[in-house]
Amino acid sequence: MASHFIEKADFNTIIPASNLDFITGNDDDILLEMADEAVEEMKSYLAERYAVSEIFAASGGDRNKTLLMYGKDIALYHLFSRRHQYRIPEIRAKRYDAAVKWLKNVQQQIINPTLLQSSGIKTIIGGGNIKRENHQE
């Protein structure tokens, strides 16, 4: 069986197993597929700066807890949107938005998580001071 970054047992910290089974129709394959899709979504934000293949290959206690938390939030959001397209619980939408905001902040180097292993890819951020007006004639 293939190893997944996010396993079914990981969801026990944020949703009762009975609720999770109801949402997935007792189909663990759907849950693991959504979890893998959440990982792919996270990779799309992190791949430019980090060795995502190494980061998401981790298992058990070696996984980054922040990525695991946000991955579960993303997966649950998509699970709820699959089942309740027009009535996604507010907490799921808020936690999804928080996860995406965090990923965008990491991507834009506003947040620099030290626990993520850097891929060695160097980026240069351009910019400069605001142009001043010169009123001399």
PDB file of C-alpha atoms in Angstrom:
ATOM      1  CA  MET A   1       0.000   0.000   0.000  1.00  0.00           C
ATOM      2  CA  ALA A   2       1.303   3.443  -0.906  1.00  0.00           C
ATOM      3  CA  SER A   3       2.301   5.766   1.865  1.00  0.00           C
ATOM      4  CA  HIS A   4       0.388   9.010   2.177  1.00  0.00           C
ATOM      5  CA  PHE A   5       1.591  12.212   3.851  1.00  0.00           C
ATOM      6  CA  ILE A   6      -1.865  12.572   5.426  1.00  0.00           C
ATOM      7  CA  GLU A   7      -3.415   9.356   6.777  1.00  0.00           C
ATOM      8  CA  LYS A   8      -6.988   8.729   7.903  1.00  0.00           C
ATOM      9  CA  ALA A   9      -5.950   8.548  11.563  1.00  0.00           C
ATOM     10  CA  ASP A  10      -4.555  12.100  11.343  1.00  0.00           C
ATOM     11  CA  PHE A  11      -8.064  13.503  10.977  1.00  0.00           C
ATOM     12  CA  ASN A  12      -9.030  12.292  14.471  1.00  0.00           C
ATOM     13  CA  THR A  13      -7.607  15.501  15.922  1.00  0.00           C
ATOM     14  CA  ILE A  14     -10.040  17.768  14.062  1.00  0.00           C
ATOM     15  CA  ILE A  15     -13.158  15.738  13.221  1.00  0.00           C
ATOM     16  CA  PRO A  16     -14.835  12.736  14.842  1.00  0.00           C
ATOM     17  CA  ALA A  17     -14.327   9.498  12.894  1.00  0.00           C
ATOM     18  CA  SER A  18     -18.103   9.013  12.591  1.00  0.00           C
ATOM     19  CA  ASN A  19     -18.471  12.425  10.902  1.00  0.00           C
ATOM     20  CA  LEU A  20     -15.575  11.688   8.588  1.00  0.00           C
ATOM     21  CA  ASP A  21     -17.091   8.329   7.635  1.00  0.00           C
ATOM     22  CA  PHE A  22     -20.420  10.023   6.929  1.00  0.00           C
ATOM     23  CA  ILE A  23     -18.824  12.636   4.671  1.00  0.00           C
ATOM     24  CA  THR A  24     -16.882  10.018   2.712  1.00  0.00           C
ATOM     25  CA  GLY A  25     -19.660   7.418   2.700  1.00  0.00           C
ATOM     26  CA  ASN A  26     -17.284   5.056   4.571  1.00  0.00           C
ATOM     27  CA  ASP A  27     -14.964   5.125   1.564  1.00  0.00           C
ATOM     28  CA  ASP A  28     -11.382   5.564   2.732  1.00  0.00           C
ATOM     29  CA  ASP A  29     -10.203   5.780  -0.871  1.00  0.00           C
ATOM     30  CA  ILE A  30     -12.105   9.057  -1.293  1.00  0.00           C
ATOM     31  CA  LEU A  31     -10.545  10.427   1.890  1.00  0.00           C
ATOM     32  CA  LEU A  32      -7.018   9.476   0.876  1.00  0.00           C
ATOM     33  CA  GLU A  33      -7.563  10.835  -2.641  1.00  0.00           C
ATOM     34  CA  MET A  34      -8.690  14.187  -1.222  1.00  0.00           C
ATOM     35  CA  ALA A  35      -5.739  14.165   1.178  1.00  0.00           C
ATOM     36  CA  ASP A  36      -3.361  13.537  -1.736  1.00  0.00           C
ATOM     37  CA  GLU A  37      -5.025  16.357  -3.683  1.00  0.00           C
ATOM     38  CA  ALA A  38      -4.515  18.658  -0.694  1.00  0.00           C
ATOM     39  CA  VAL A  39      -0.815  17.747  -0.689  1.00  0.00           C
ATOM     40  CA  GLU A  40      -0.603  18.546  -4.404  1.00  0.00           C
ATOM     41  CA  GLU A  41      -2.266  21.902  -3.753  1.00  0.00           C
ATOM     42  CA  MET A  42       0.299  22.678  -1.050  1.00  0.00           C
ATOM     43  CA  LYS A  43       3.142  21.592  -3.316  1.00  0.00           C
ATOM     44  CA  SER A  44       2.022  24.087  -5.950  1.00  0.00           C
ATOM     45  CA  TYR A  45       2.696  26.911  -3.495  1.00  0.00           C
ATOM     46  CA  LEU A  46       5.927  25.526  -2.040  1.00  0.00           C
ATOM     47  CA  ALA A  47       7.700  23.856  -4.970  1.00  0.00           C
ATOM     48  CA  GLU A  48       9.585  26.939  -6.117  1.00  0.00           C
ATOM     49  CA  ARG A  49      11.492  27.296  -2.835  1.00  0.00           C
ATOM     50  CA  TYR A  50      11.414  23.901  -1.143  1.00  0.00           C
ATOM     51  CA  ALA A  51      12.236  20.268  -1.871  1.00  0.00           C
ATOM     52  CA  VAL A  52       8.597  19.218  -1.752  1.00  0.00           C
ATOM     53  CA  SER A  53       9.269  15.635  -2.811  1.00  0.00           C
ATOM     54  CA  GLU A  54      11.375  15.175   0.340  1.00  0.00           C
ATOM     55  CA  ILE A  55       9.071  17.163   2.617  1.00  0.00           C
ATOM     56  CA  PHE A  56       5.936  15.258   1.638  1.00  0.00           C
ATOM     57  CA  ALA A  57       7.699  11.877   1.585  1.00  0.00           C
ATOM     58  CA  ALA A  58       8.027  12.078   5.372  1.00  0.00           C
ATOM     59  CA  SER A  59       5.851   9.853   7.508  1.00  0.00           C
ATOM     60  CA  GLY A  60       4.849   9.480  11.136  1.00  0.00           C
ATOM     61  CA  GLY A  61       6.514  11.880  13.544  1.00  0.00           C
ATOM     62  CA  ASP A  62       8.907  13.150  10.874  1.00  0.00           C
ATOM     63  CA  ARG A  63       6.142  15.127   9.137  1.00  0.00           C
ATOM     64  CA  ASN A  64       6.019  18.888   9.544  1.00  0.00           C
ATOM     65  CA  LYS A  65       3.135  19.562  11.951  1.00  0.00           C
ATOM     66  CA  THR A  66       2.130  22.861  10.355  1.00  0.00           C
ATOM     67  CA  LEU A  67       1.929  21.342   6.887  1.00  0.00           C
ATOM     68  CA  LEU A  68      -0.014  18.410   8.301  1.00  0.00           C
ATOM     69  CA  MET A  69      -2.498  20.748  10.003  1.00  0.00           C
ATOM     70  CA  TYR A  70      -3.071  22.850   6.894  1.00  0.00           C
ATOM     71  CA  GLY A  71      -3.212  19.760   4.679  1.00  0.00           C
ATOM     72  CA  LYS A  72      -6.017  18.311   6.783  1.00  0.00           C
ATOM     73  CA  ASP A  73      -7.890  21.622   6.612  1.00  0.00           C
ATOM     74  CA  ILE A  74      -7.573  21.753   2.830  1.00  0.00           C
ATOM     75  CA  ALA A  75      -8.654  18.120   2.435  1.00  0.00           C
ATOM     76  CA  LEU A  76     -11.678  18.583   4.714  1.00  0.00           C
ATOM     77  CA  TYR A  77     -12.752  21.704   2.856  1.00  0.00           C
ATOM     78  CA  HIS A  78     -12.738  19.797  -0.418  1.00  0.00           C
ATOM     79  CA  LEU A  79     -14.496  16.811   1.174  1.00  0.00           C
ATOM     80  CA  PHE A  80     -17.273  19.055   2.489  1.00  0.00           C
ATOM     81  CA  SER A  81     -17.555  20.888  -0.838  1.00  0.00           C
ATOM     82  CA  ARG A  82     -17.958  17.529  -2.561  1.00  0.00           C
ATOM     83  CA  ARG A  83     -20.824  16.525  -0.270  1.00  0.00           C
ATOM     84  CA  HIS A  84     -22.418  19.880   0.584  1.00  0.00           C
ATOM     85  CA  GLN A  85     -21.728  22.132  -2.376  1.00  0.00           C
ATOM     86  CA  TYR A  86     -23.887  24.988  -1.120  1.00  0.00           C
ATOM     87  CA  ARG A  87     -23.585  24.509   2.650  1.00  0.00           C
ATOM     88  CA  ILE A  88     -19.922  24.239   3.552  1.00  0.00           C
ATOM     89  CA  PRO A  89     -19.557  24.736   7.318  1.00  0.00           C
ATOM     90  CA  GLU A  90     -18.149  28.169   8.133  1.00  0.00           C
ATOM     91  CA  ILE A  91     -15.279  26.692  10.154  1.00  0.00           C
ATOM     92  CA  ARG A  92     -14.148  24.612   7.158  1.00  0.00           C
ATOM     93  CA  ALA A  93     -14.160  27.677   4.875  1.00  0.00           C
ATOM     94  CA  LYS A  94     -12.281  29.785   7.452  1.00  0.00           C
ATOM     95  CA  ARG A  95      -9.653  27.124   8.035  1.00  0.00           C
ATOM     96  CA  TYR A  96      -9.223  26.582   4.288  1.00  0.00           C
ATOM     97  CA  ASP A  97      -8.767  30.329   3.767  1.00  0.00           C
ATOM     98  CA  ALA A  98      -6.215  30.415   6.601  1.00  0.00           C
ATOM     99  CA  ALA A  99      -4.296  27.520   5.041  1.00  0.00           C
ATOM    100  CA  VAL A 100      -4.173  29.154   1.619  1.00  0.00           C
ATOM    101  CA  LYS A 101      -3.161  32.495   3.162  1.00  0.00           C
ATOM    102  CA  TRP A 102      -0.308  30.796   5.033  1.00  0.00           C
ATOM    103  CA  LEU A 103       0.851  29.022   1.867  1.00  0.00           C
ATOM    104  CA  LYS A 104       0.764  32.276  -0.125  1.00  0.00           C
ATOM    105  CA  ASN A 105       2.731  34.052   2.613  1.00  0.00           C
ATOM    106  CA  VAL A 106       5.370  31.315   2.515  1.00  0.00           C
ATOM    107  CA  GLN A 107       5.458  31.526  -1.276  1.00  0.00           C
ATOM    108  CA  GLN A 108       5.918  35.317  -1.157  1.00  0.00           C
ATOM    109  CA  GLN A 109       8.542  34.980   1.610  1.00  0.00           C
ATOM    110  CA  ILE A 110       6.443  36.935   4.098  1.00  0.00           C
ATOM    111  CA  ILE A 111       6.654  33.862   6.316  1.00  0.00           C
ATOM    112  CA  ASN A 112       9.841  31.809   6.326  1.00  0.00           C
ATOM    113  CA  PRO A 113       9.169  28.525   8.123  1.00  0.00           C
ATOM    114  CA  THR A 114      12.489  27.268   9.420  1.00  0.00           C
ATOM    115  CA  LEU A 115      11.306  23.682   9.746  1.00  0.00           C
ATOM    116  CA  LEU A 116      10.890  23.228   6.006  1.00  0.00           C
ATOM    117  CA  GLN A 117      13.989  21.960   4.279  1.00  0.00           C
ATOM    118  CA  SER A 118      15.161  24.394   1.658  1.00  0.00           C
ATOM    119  CA  SER A 119      15.707  23.028  -1.826  1.00  0.00           C
ATOM    120  CA  GLY A 120      18.646  25.339  -2.339  1.00  0.00           C
ATOM    121  CA  ILE A 121      16.731  27.298  -4.961  1.00  0.00           C
ATOM    122  CA  LYS A 122      17.604  30.940  -4.616  1.00  0.00           C
ATOM    123  CA  THR A 123      15.169  33.632  -5.581  1.00  0.00           C
ATOM    124  CA  ILE A 124      15.744  37.305  -6.080  1.00  0.00           C
ATOM    125  CA  ILE A 125      13.016  39.703  -5.112  1.00  0.00           C
ATOM    126  CA  GLY A 126      13.065  42.878  -7.135  1.00  0.00           C
ATOM    127  CA  GLY A 127      11.830  46.240  -6.098  1.00  0.00           C
ATOM    128  CA  GLY A 128      13.044  49.557  -4.892  1.00  0.00           C
ATOM    129  CA  ASN A 129      12.169  52.795  -3.286  1.00  0.00           C
ATOM    130  CA  ILE A 130       9.193  54.817  -4.368  1.00  0.00           C
ATOM    131  CA  LYS A 131      10.090  57.318  -7.074  1.00  0.00           C
ATOM    132  CA  ARG A 132      10.365  60.835  -5.733  1.00  0.00           C
ATOM    133  CA  GLU A 133       8.941  63.818  -7.547  1.00  0.00           C
ATOM    134  CA  ASN A 134      11.488  66.344  -8.711  1.00  0.00           C
ATOM    135  CA  HIS A 135       9.963  69.799  -8.893  1.00  0.00           C
ATOM    136  CA  GLN A 136      13.038  71.600 -10.235  1.00  0.00           C
ATOM    137  CA  GLU A 137      12.732  73.409 -13.502  1.00  0.00           C
TER     138      GLU A 137
END
